[in-house]
PDB file of C-alpha atoms in Angstrom:
ATOM      1  CA  MET G   1       0.000   0.000   0.000  1.00  0.00           C
ATOM      2  CA  SER G   2       1.096   3.539  -0.607  1.00  0.00           C
ATOM      3  CA  LYS G   3       0.231   6.988   0.662  1.00  0.00           C
ATOM      4  CA  LYS G   4      -0.712   8.060  -2.846  1.00  0.00           C
ATOM      5  CA  LEU G   5      -3.890   9.950  -3.578  1.00  0.00           C
ATOM      6  CA  TYR G   6      -5.817   9.597  -6.840  1.00  0.00           C
ATOM      7  CA  CYS G   7      -8.193  12.254  -8.115  1.00  0.00           C
ATOM      8  CA  ILE G   8     -10.796  12.140 -10.864  1.00  0.00           C
ATOM      9  CA  ALA G   9     -12.032  15.602 -11.838  1.00  0.00           C
ATOM     10  CA  GLU G  10     -14.931  15.459 -14.304  1.00  0.00           C
ATOM     11  CA  PHE G  11     -16.285  18.401 -16.276  1.00  0.00           C
ATOM     12  CA  ALA G  12     -19.549  18.771 -18.191  1.00  0.00           C
ATOM     13  CA  PRO G  13     -18.874  21.549 -20.717  1.00  0.00           C
ATOM     14  CA  LYS G  14     -21.496  24.083 -21.694  1.00  0.00           C
ATOM     15  CA  ALA G  15     -22.943  23.504 -25.166  1.00  0.00           C
ATOM     16  CA  GLY G  16     -20.476  24.604 -27.820  1.00  0.00           C
ATOM     17  CA  ARG G  17     -17.669  25.219 -25.297  1.00  0.00           C
ATOM     18  CA  GLU G  18     -16.081  21.746 -25.111  1.00  0.00           C
ATOM     19  CA  GLN G  19     -13.022  22.531 -27.255  1.00  0.00           C
ATOM     20  CA  GLU G  20     -12.381  25.797 -25.405  1.00  0.00           C
ATOM     21  CA  LEU G  21     -12.636  24.047 -22.033  1.00  0.00           C
ATOM     22  CA  PHE G  22     -10.428  21.162 -23.173  1.00  0.00           C
ATOM     23  CA  GLU G  23      -7.698  23.524 -24.392  1.00  0.00           C
ATOM     24  CA  LEU G  24      -7.860  25.547 -21.186  1.00  0.00           C
ATOM     25  CA  LEU G  25      -7.543  22.410 -19.061  1.00  0.00           C
ATOM     26  CA  MET G  26      -4.649  21.190 -21.210  1.00  0.00           C
ATOM     27  CA  SER G  27      -2.832  24.455 -20.448  1.00  0.00           C
ATOM     28  CA  LEU G  28      -2.902  23.502 -16.741  1.00  0.00           C
ATOM     29  CA  GLU G  29      -0.995  20.245 -17.331  1.00  0.00           C
ATOM     30  CA  PRO G  30       2.574  21.606 -17.607  1.00  0.00           C
ATOM     31  CA  LEU G  31       2.128  23.868 -14.577  1.00  0.00           C
ATOM     32  CA  THR G  32       0.795  21.042 -12.442  1.00  0.00           C
ATOM     33  CA  LEU G  33       3.340  18.471 -13.600  1.00  0.00           C
ATOM     34  CA  ARG G  34       6.063  20.746 -12.179  1.00  0.00           C
ATOM     35  CA  GLU G  35       4.489  20.714  -8.708  1.00  0.00           C
ATOM     36  CA  ASP G  36       6.140  18.708  -5.941  1.00  0.00           C
ATOM     37  CA  GLY G  37       4.335  15.419  -5.453  1.00  0.00           C
ATOM     38  CA  CYS G  38       2.586  15.334  -8.816  1.00  0.00           C
ATOM     39  CA  VAL G  39       2.997  11.838 -10.248  1.00  0.00           C
ATOM     40  CA  ARG G  40       0.477  12.069 -13.101  1.00  0.00           C
ATOM     41  CA  TYR G  41      -1.891  14.754 -14.340  1.00  0.00           C
ATOM     42  CA  ARG G  42      -3.628  14.040 -17.615  1.00  0.00           C
ATOM     43  CA  VAL G  43      -6.669  15.645 -19.187  1.00  0.00           C
ATOM     44  CA  THR G  44      -8.728  13.251 -21.305  1.00  0.00           C
ATOM     45  CA  ARG G  45     -11.811  13.365 -23.493  1.00  0.00           C
ATOM     46  CA  GLN G  46     -14.605  10.865 -23.664  1.00  0.00           C
ATOM     47  CA  VAL G  47     -14.682   8.776 -26.841  1.00  0.00           C
ATOM     48  CA  LYS G  48     -17.417   6.583 -28.165  1.00  0.00           C
ATOM     49  CA  HIS G  49     -16.525   2.891 -28.078  1.00  0.00           C
ATOM     50  CA  GLN G  50     -18.556  -0.276 -28.564  1.00  0.00           C
ATOM     51  CA  GLN G  51     -17.508  -1.600 -25.138  1.00  0.00           C
ATOM     52  CA  ALA G  52     -18.518   1.688 -23.472  1.00  0.00           C
ATOM     53  CA  PRO G  53     -21.638   2.797 -25.339  1.00  0.00           C
ATOM     54  CA  THR G  54     -23.099   5.070 -22.656  1.00  0.00           C
ATOM     55  CA  LEU G  55     -21.871   8.640 -22.946  1.00  0.00           C
ATOM     56  CA  SER G  56     -21.688  10.803 -19.840  1.00  0.00           C
ATOM     57  CA  LYS G  57     -22.353  14.526 -19.617  1.00  0.00           C
ATOM     58  CA  PHE G  58     -18.891  14.660 -18.015  1.00  0.00           C
ATOM     59  CA  SER G  59     -17.022  14.462 -21.318  1.00  0.00           C
ATOM     60  CA  ILE G  60     -13.703  15.892 -20.081  1.00  0.00           C
ATOM     61  CA  VAL G  61     -11.879  14.186 -17.212  1.00  0.00           C
ATOM     62  CA  PHE G  62      -8.624  14.826 -15.368  1.00  0.00           C
ATOM     63  CA  ASN G  63      -6.866  11.700 -14.114  1.00  0.00           C
ATOM     64  CA  GLU G  64      -4.502  12.695 -11.336  1.00  0.00           C
ATOM     65  CA  GLU G  65      -2.045  10.823  -9.150  1.00  0.00           C
ATOM     66  CA  TRP G  66      -0.337  12.487  -6.211  1.00  0.00           C
ATOM     67  CA  ALA G  67       2.480  11.227  -3.967  1.00  0.00           C
ATOM     68  CA  SER G  68       0.460  12.138  -0.871  1.00  0.00           C
ATOM     69  CA  ILE G  69      -2.683  13.863   0.316  1.00  0.00           C
ATOM     70  CA  GLU G  70      -0.493  16.772   1.399  1.00  0.00           C
ATOM     71  CA  ALA G  71       0.805  17.215  -2.156  1.00  0.00           C
ATOM     72  CA  PHE G  72      -2.760  17.203  -3.475  1.00  0.00           C
ATOM     73  CA  GLU G  73      -3.851  19.749  -0.872  1.00  0.00           C
ATOM     74  CA  GLU G  74      -0.973  22.042  -1.871  1.00  0.00           C
ATOM     75  CA  HIS G  75      -2.033  21.681  -5.506  1.00  0.00           C
ATOM     76  CA  CYS G  76      -5.567  22.760  -4.619  1.00  0.00           C
ATOM     77  CA  LYS G  77      -4.149  25.935  -3.043  1.00  0.00           C
ATOM     78  CA  GLN G  78      -2.260  26.977  -6.178  1.00  0.00           C
ATOM     79  CA  PRO G  79      -3.501  30.359  -7.458  1.00  0.00           C
ATOM     80  CA  TYR G  80      -3.957  29.100 -11.021  1.00  0.00           C
ATOM     81  CA  ILE G  81      -6.173  26.225  -9.832  1.00  0.00           C
ATOM     82  CA  ALA G  82      -8.258  28.466  -7.570  1.00  0.00           C
ATOM     83  CA  GLU G  83      -8.608  30.983 -10.426  1.00  0.00           C
ATOM     84  CA  PHE G  84      -9.685  28.270 -12.876  1.00  0.00           C
ATOM     85  CA  PHE G  85     -12.446  26.992 -10.587  1.00  0.00           C
ATOM     86  CA  LYS G  86     -13.641  30.466  -9.628  1.00  0.00           C
ATOM     87  CA  LYS G  87     -13.753  31.838 -13.184  1.00  0.00           C
ATOM     88  CA  TYR G  88     -14.634  28.821 -15.321  1.00  0.00           C
ATOM     89  CA  VAL G  89     -16.696  26.644 -12.957  1.00  0.00           C
ATOM     90  CA  GLU G  90     -18.248  28.763 -10.184  1.00  0.00           C
ATOM     91  CA  THR G  91     -19.008  32.134 -11.845  1.00  0.00           C
ATOM     92  CA  PRO G  92     -22.092  31.818 -14.085  1.00  0.00           C
ATOM     93  CA  GLU G  93     -21.124  34.711 -16.390  1.00  0.00           C
ATOM     94  CA  THR G  94     -17.742  33.195 -17.311  1.00  0.00           C
ATOM     95  CA  ALA G  95     -18.291  29.464 -16.648  1.00  0.00           C
ATOM     96  CA  LEU G  96     -17.391  27.003 -19.386  1.00  0.00           C
ATOM     97  CA  THR G  97     -19.015  24.144 -17.465  1.00  0.00           C
ATOM     98  CA  ASP G  98     -22.553  23.153 -16.618  1.00  0.00           C
ATOM     99  CA  ASP G  99     -21.326  20.815 -13.897  1.00  0.00           C
ATOM    100  CA  CYS G 100     -18.158  19.542 -12.259  1.00  0.00           C
ATOM    101  CA  ASN G 101     -17.487  16.503 -10.090  1.00  0.00           C
ATOM    102  CA  VAL G 102     -14.195  16.008  -8.207  1.00  0.00           C
ATOM    103  CA  ARG G 103     -13.556  12.740  -6.357  1.00  0.00           C
ATOM    104  CA  VAL G 104     -10.464  11.510  -4.513  1.00  0.00           C
ATOM    105  CA  PHE G 105      -9.380   7.939  -3.832  1.00  0.00           C
ATOM    106  CA  SER G 106      -6.763   5.984  -1.916  1.00  0.00           C
ATOM    107  CA  ASP G 107      -5.314   2.530  -2.502  1.00  0.00           C
ATOM    108  CA  GLN G 108      -5.284   1.866   1.250  1.00  0.00           C
ATOM    109  CA  ILE G 109      -7.839  -0.225   3.089  1.00  0.00           C
TER     110      ILE G 109
END
C-alpha cells in the first residue's frame, strides 16, 4: 500500500464550449506536472466505443495521481487552480461548465 492519492475531476462543458474548455484544461498540465508530489496529471476526453456505449455529460476528465494527500492539498491551493475553478466553474457569467465533479481515492484499506 502507498500513501498516494488519486483524483478524478470530471467536467460537463457548456454547449459549444467543449473545445475551449479542453484547451484551457490542457494548459494547466505543464504547470501542475512541475508541482512537488505530482505523479500524473492528464486531461482526457470521452470517446465513443462499442464496449462503453453510454456517454456521460462529463465528457472531459482529469486523471490525477499524487504522492500524498499533502501534495494534493498544496495543488488545490495553487492560485492558477483556484482561479480556474472560480472563473470557469463557479461564476455563471464566465463558466465554461454546466457541472463539475471532483472525487479523490486511496489505494489503502
